[in-house]
XYZ file of N, CA and C in Angstrom:
459
model
N 141.472 121.894 139.731
C 141.108 123.276 139.478
C 140.373 123.415 138.142
N 140.830 122.701 137.132
C 140.182 122.764 135.823
C 138.780 122.169 135.914
N 138.614 121.114 136.706
C 137.303 120.492 136.887
C 136.323 121.503 137.474
N 136.784 122.315 138.404
C 135.933 123.341 139.017
C 135.469 124.337 137.956
N 136.380 124.814 137.124
C 136.022 125.753 136.064
C 135.101 125.107 135.033
N 135.379 123.849 134.722
C 134.563 123.139 133.729
C 133.141 122.929 134.244
N 132.993 122.518 135.497
C 131.647 122.306 136.046
C 130.892 123.629 136.144
N 131.578 124.698 136.501
C 130.946 126.018 136.541
C 130.502 126.436 135.142
N 131.342 126.205 134.162
C 131.035 126.579 132.784
C 129.827 125.818 132.247
N 129.772 124.535 132.525
C 128.638 123.722 132.065
C 127.360 124.168 132.770
N 127.459 124.469 134.057
C 126.291 124.948 134.802
C 125.773 126.262 134.229
N 126.683 127.185 133.971
C 126.293 128.478 133.398
C 125.690 128.280 132.016
N 126.223 127.353 131.236
C 125.684 127.100 129.896
C 124.246 126.589 129.967
N 123.974 125.669 130.885
C 122.601 125.173 131.038
C 121.667 126.287 131.506
N 122.123 127.094 132.443
C 121.318 128.223 132.919
C 121.080 129.213 131.780
N 122.084 129.389 130.938
C 121.961 130.344 129.830
C 120.876 129.931 128.849
N 120.627 128.631 128.719
C 119.552 128.179 127.825
C 118.209 128.703 128.325
N 118.016 128.685 129.628
C 116.762 129.191 130.205
C 116.678 130.702 130.007
N 117.775 131.398 130.246
C 117.815 132.842 130.039
C 117.510 133.165 128.572
N 118.115 132.415 127.663
C 117.875 132.622 126.234
C 116.419 132.433 125.874
N 115.789 131.396 126.408
C 114.373 131.149 126.120
C 113.485 132.259 126.667
N 113.790 132.750 127.874
C 112.983 133.809 128.473
C 113.092 135.113 127.686
N 114.307 135.508 127.363
C 114.493 136.753 126.612
C 113.900 136.616 125.212
N 114.103 135.477 124.591
C 113.572 135.258 123.247
C 112.045 135.305 123.238
N 111.402 134.856 124.308
C 109.940 134.899 124.388
C 109.434 136.333 124.300
N 110.203 137.269 124.841
C 109.803 138.679 124.766
C 110.078 139.295 123.398
N 111.237 138.993 122.816
C 111.579 139.668 121.551
C 110.952 138.988 120.337
N 110.403 137.794 120.507
C 109.799 137.073 119.389
C 108.608 137.824 118.792
N 108.000 138.668 119.558
C 106.817 139.401 119.113
C 107.166 140.721 118.416
N 108.432 141.043 118.296
C 108.840 142.325 117.725
C 109.107 142.215 116.227
N 109.084 143.363 115.572
C 109.423 143.420 114.149
C 110.897 143.095 113.923
N 111.751 143.516 114.871
C 113.181 143.227 114.749
C 113.431 141.735 114.606
N 112.718 140.940 115.389
C 112.876 139.484 115.333
C 112.514 138.960 113.947
N 111.373 139.383 113.440
C 110.884 138.863 112.164
C 111.659 139.419 110.970
N 112.166 140.643 111.084
C 112.870 141.249 109.961
C 114.357 140.931 109.935
N 114.971 140.731 111.090
C 116.431 140.557 111.137
C 116.863 139.191 111.676
N 116.375 138.833 112.839
C 116.828 137.589 113.462
C 116.351 136.361 112.700
N 115.263 136.478 111.988
C 114.719 135.366 111.212
C 115.625 134.982 110.044
N 116.475 135.897 109.638
C 117.302 135.669 108.446
C 118.803 135.749 108.747
N 119.212 135.494 109.973
C 120.644 135.512 110.311
C 121.376 134.394 109.578
N 122.572 134.706 109.164
C 123.383 133.702 108.488
C 124.847 134.102 108.643
N 125.491 133.599 109.685
C 126.871 133.984 109.967
C 127.862 133.360 108.991
N 127.709 132.077 108.741
C 128.643 131.357 107.877
C 127.866 130.769 106.710
N 128.069 131.320 105.539
C 127.341 130.840 104.360
C 128.095 129.733 103.637
N 129.364 129.620 103.890
C 130.223 128.676 103.174
C 130.162 127.280 103.799
N 129.806 126.297 102.987
C 129.822 124.906 103.447
C 131.251 124.472 103.794
N 132.214 124.972 103.040
C 133.617 124.616 103.274
C 134.076 125.111 104.651
N 133.704 126.333 104.996
C 134.085 126.872 106.300
C 133.391 126.108 107.427
N 132.133 125.708 107.200
C 131.442 124.883 108.191
C 132.191 123.586 108.440
N 132.722 122.986 107.380
C 133.494 121.749 107.542
C 134.797 122.013 108.280
N 135.436 123.131 107.985
C 136.715 123.460 108.623
C 136.548 123.631 110.133
N 135.465 124.281 110.555
C 135.275 124.501 111.996
C 134.681 123.290 112.709
N 134.369 122.247 111.970
C 133.929 121.001 112.582
C 132.435 120.873 112.790
N 131.650 121.641 112.055
C 130.202 121.565 112.219
C 129.627 120.198 111.854
N 130.144 119.502 110.825
C 129.625 118.151 110.559
C 129.850 117.178 111.728
N 130.961 117.302 112.417
C 131.231 116.455 113.585
C 130.236 116.780 114.690
N 130.008 118.073 114.913
C 129.036 118.493 115.918
C 127.642 117.980 115.558
N 127.295 118.058 114.289
C 125.990 117.567 113.825
C 125.856 116.074 114.109
N 126.912 115.313 113.863
C 126.884 113.874 114.122
C 126.682 113.624 115.616
N 127.365 114.395 116.448
C 127.248 114.230 117.900
C 125.814 114.496 118.346
N 125.216 115.558 117.815
C 123.838 115.895 118.192
C 122.876 114.801 117.743
N 123.065 114.278 116.546
C 122.149 113.265 116.011
C 122.304 111.900 116.665
N 123.489 111.583 117.185
C 123.767 110.225 117.634
C 124.041 110.081 119.131
N 123.778 111.112 119.915
C 123.963 111.020 121.366
C 122.680 111.490 122.054
N 122.740 111.613 123.358
C 121.567 112.020 124.131
C 121.077 113.416 123.772
N 121.881 114.218 123.084
C 121.460 115.564 122.696
C 120.258 115.543 121.750
N 120.063 114.434 121.042
C 118.944 114.345 120.107
C 117.593 114.404 120.819
N 117.582 114.181 122.122
C 116.339 114.213 122.877
C 116.007 115.596 123.432
N 116.888 116.582 123.255
C 116.691 117.889 123.879
C 115.538 118.678 123.278
N 115.477 118.862 121.986
C 114.410 119.655 121.377
C 113.670 118.806 120.354
N 112.619 118.188 120.790
C 111.865 117.270 119.936
C 111.051 117.992 118.868
N 110.890 119.309 118.990
C 110.145 120.071 117.984
C 110.936 120.204 116.675
N 112.218 119.912 116.715
C 113.068 120.090 115.537
C 113.183 118.817 114.711
N 112.080 118.094 114.599
C 112.068 116.861 113.817
C 110.877 116.886 112.880
N 111.097 116.364 111.670
C 109.992 116.211 110.726
C 109.222 114.952 111.071
N 107.914 115.081 111.093
C 107.077 113.928 111.394
C 106.031 113.784 110.305
N 105.836 112.588 109.844
C 104.803 112.336 108.839
C 105.207 112.843 107.462
N 104.185 113.201 106.701
C 104.387 113.661 105.331
C 105.012 115.057 105.323
N 105.977 115.233 104.453
C 106.672 116.511 104.351
C 105.922 117.386 103.350
N 105.436 118.539 103.835
C 104.797 119.506 102.949
C 105.341 120.899 103.275
N 104.936 121.869 102.482
C 105.471 123.220 102.646
C 105.120 123.805 104.014
N 103.901 123.591 104.477
C 103.483 124.119 105.783
C 104.316 123.517 106.910
N 104.594 122.217 106.831
C 105.424 121.569 107.838
C 106.847 122.098 107.844
N 107.384 122.358 106.646
C 108.739 122.906 106.551
C 108.798 124.325 107.105
N 107.764 125.121 106.824
C 107.737 126.491 107.332
C 107.654 126.488 108.857
N 106.839 125.584 109.409
C 106.729 125.468 110.868
C 108.061 125.015 111.477
N 108.706 124.031 110.838
C 110.005 123.553 111.312
C 111.044 124.670 111.260
N 111.027 125.461 110.199
C 111.966 126.576 110.060
C 111.748 127.597 111.175
N 110.490 127.864 111.509
C 110.192 128.800 112.598
C 110.718 128.274 113.923
N 110.571 126.979 114.169
C 111.102 126.377 115.402
C 112.631 126.459 115.433
N 113.255 126.266 114.277
C 114.712 126.365 114.204
C 115.173 127.793 114.472
N 114.434 128.759 113.968
C 114.775 130.161 114.228
C 114.674 130.461 115.715
N 113.640 129.941 116.351
C 113.479 130.137 117.791
C 114.647 129.513 118.551
N 114.995 128.292 118.199
C 116.105 127.607 118.856
C 117.421 128.337 118.620
N 117.625 128.761 117.384
C 118.859 129.484 117.040
C 118.978 130.764 117.860
N 117.890 131.515 117.957
C 117.911 132.768 118.700
C 118.100 132.517 120.195
N 117.466 131.468 120.725
C 117.685 131.091 122.127
C 119.174 130.891 122.392
N 119.824 130.143 121.513
C 121.254 129.849 121.705
C 122.120 131.095 121.520
N 121.757 131.974 120.611
C 122.545 133.210 120.426
C 122.453 134.105 121.654
N 121.255 134.242 122.203
C 121.087 135.031 123.422
C 121.865 134.385 124.567
N 121.800 133.068 124.666
C 122.551 132.343 125.689
C 124.054 132.546 125.504
N 124.505 132.551 124.246
C 125.922 132.768 123.957
C 126.370 134.140 124.467
N 125.573 135.156 124.208
C 125.906 136.508 124.670
C 125.912 136.560 126.199
N 124.944 135.903 126.829
C 124.853 135.866 128.293
C 126.121 135.263 128.909
N 126.535 134.113 128.402
C 127.714 133.437 128.958
C 128.993 134.202 128.615
N 129.024 134.847 127.460
C 130.192 135.640 127.076
C 130.438 136.748 128.101
N 129.382 137.288 128.674
C 129.542 138.309 129.721
C 130.317 137.750 130.919
N 130.027 136.492 131.310
C 130.778 135.850 132.392
C 132.253 135.695 132.022
N 132.504 135.312 130.777
C 133.893 135.142 130.333
C 134.627 136.473 130.318
N 133.962 137.533 129.888
C 134.597 138.857 129.856
C 134.954 139.307 131.269
N 134.051 139.068 132.211
C 134.339 139.424 133.604
C 135.534 138.619 134.113
N 135.598 137.346 133.782
C 136.738 136.511 134.212
C 138.037 137.037 133.602
N 138.014 137.373 132.312
C 139.217 137.920 131.672
C 139.597 139.265 132.299
N 138.606 140.081 132.587
C 138.859 141.390 133.186
C 139.529 141.242 134.550
N 139.157 140.202 135.276
C 139.735 139.936 136.603
C 140.993 139.070 136.520
N 141.570 138.974 135.331
C 142.807 138.227 135.085
C 142.691 136.738 135.412
N 141.507 136.188 135.283
C 141.291 134.755 135.454
C 141.185 134.140 134.056
N 142.332 134.087 133.397
C 142.363 133.697 131.990
C 141.982 132.232 131.774
N 142.397 131.360 132.685
C 142.050 129.949 132.550
C 140.540 129.771 132.699
N 139.971 130.411 133.681
C 138.533 130.334 133.900
C 137.768 130.912 132.704
N 138.167 132.084 132.249
C 137.507 132.719 131.110
C 137.632 131.909 129.836
N 138.799 131.305 129.631
C 139.005 130.475 128.445
C 138.132 129.222 128.461
N 138.027 128.588 129.612
C 137.190 127.386 129.721
C 135.724 127.756 129.554
N 135.314 128.881 130.150
C 133.930 129.342 129.986
C 133.625 129.563 128.513
N 134.526 130.213 127.790
C 134.279 130.484 126.366
C 134.299 129.213 125.536
N 135.180 128.286 125.864
C 135.220 127.012 125.132
C 133.891 126.275 125.271
N 133.415 126.145 126.503
C 132.136 125.462 126.749
C 130.998 126.245 126.095
N 131.063 127.568 126.159
C 130.043 128.417 125.556
C 129.970 128.209 124.040
N 131.098 128.116 123.404
C 131.126 127.903 121.953
C 130.506 126.552 121.609
N 130.869 125.521 122.365
C 130.344 124.178 122.087
C 128.847 124.085 122.384
N 128.400 124.692 123.478
C 127.014 124.493 123.910
C 126.043 125.568 123.429
N 126.551 126.682 122.896
C 125.643 127.731 122.440
C 125.905 128.197 121.010
N 127.157 128.433 120.658
C 127.438 128.938 119.312
C 127.256 127.850 118.253
N 127.816 126.682 118.483
C 127.695 125.604 117.498
C 126.246 125.186 117.254
N 125.404 125.055 118.302
C 123.999 124.742 118.011
C 123.327 125.818 117.155
N 123.676 127.066 117.392
C 123.105 128.143 116.592
C 123.568 128.055 115.141
N 124.840 127.793 114.945
C 125.367 127.642 113.579
C 124.746 126.432 112.887
N 124.509 125.372 113.629
C 123.866 124.184 113.067
C 122.436 124.508 112.636
N 121.715 125.282 113.429
C 120.361 125.677 113.047
C 120.381 126.541 111.791
N 121.380 127.417 111.670
C 121.481 128.239 110.469
C 121.716 127.380 109.235
N 122.582 126.381 109.363
C 122.831 125.480 108.238
C 121.561 124.710 107.874
N 120.855 124.224 108.875
C 119.620 123.484 108.620
C 118.551 124.380 107.999
N 118.487 125.637 108.436
C 117.513 126.566 107.845
C 117.819 126.812 106.368
N 119.093 126.892 106.020
C 119.454 127.058 104.599
C 118.986 125.855 103.795
N 119.137 124.659 104.339
C 118.674 123.449 103.645
C 117.151 123.443 103.523
N 116.460 123.839 104.561
C 115.000 123.892 104.515
C 114.527 124.935 103.505
N 115.216 126.075 103.442
C 114.854 127.105 102.457
C 114.933 126.556 101.032
N 115.924 125.704 100.764
C 116.025 125.088 99.435
C 114.819 124.206 99.156
N 114.375 123.431 100.143
C 113.196 122.581 99.974
C 111.925 123.425 99.799
N 111.804 124.498 100.576
C 110.632 125.363 100.476
C 110.569 125.983 99.081
N 111.708 126.387 98.543
C 111.741 126.982 97.211
C 111.343 125.974 96.135
N 111.580 124.693 96.373
C 111.174 123.659 95.400
C 109.671 123.479 95.381
N 109.015 123.694 96.540
C 107.554 123.592 96.606
C 106.971 124.772 95.879
């Protein structure tokens, strides 16, 4: 039974990435995106990032097949300010994709909880946090590091 919920959750998470990209493509052209979503920062504390396990998640992304998912999020060649700004923009896009996907999947979990399917809703939210929230938090951390480099230029 848990396998059924887990496979459904993973399927919804993958579908949510597509939904996130589609919705983000529309809102990317708005002022709201450039004025607010470009500067999101949920967790500013490095200590809190360590407590929630973000360094472990970062290691998993860097050292497993996940590193092949978004090839635009890599520095190539000589590092200059223009390259960092472009990389930061790609990270913002990825972060927003994952946040929209997180909200999308959360709706499924809320419906499951509303229908008293607590095990299903809990598994959906667990997978959602791992596959959508953590990548977004990782992008926020990376954007903070890039901002420090941009300020040095």
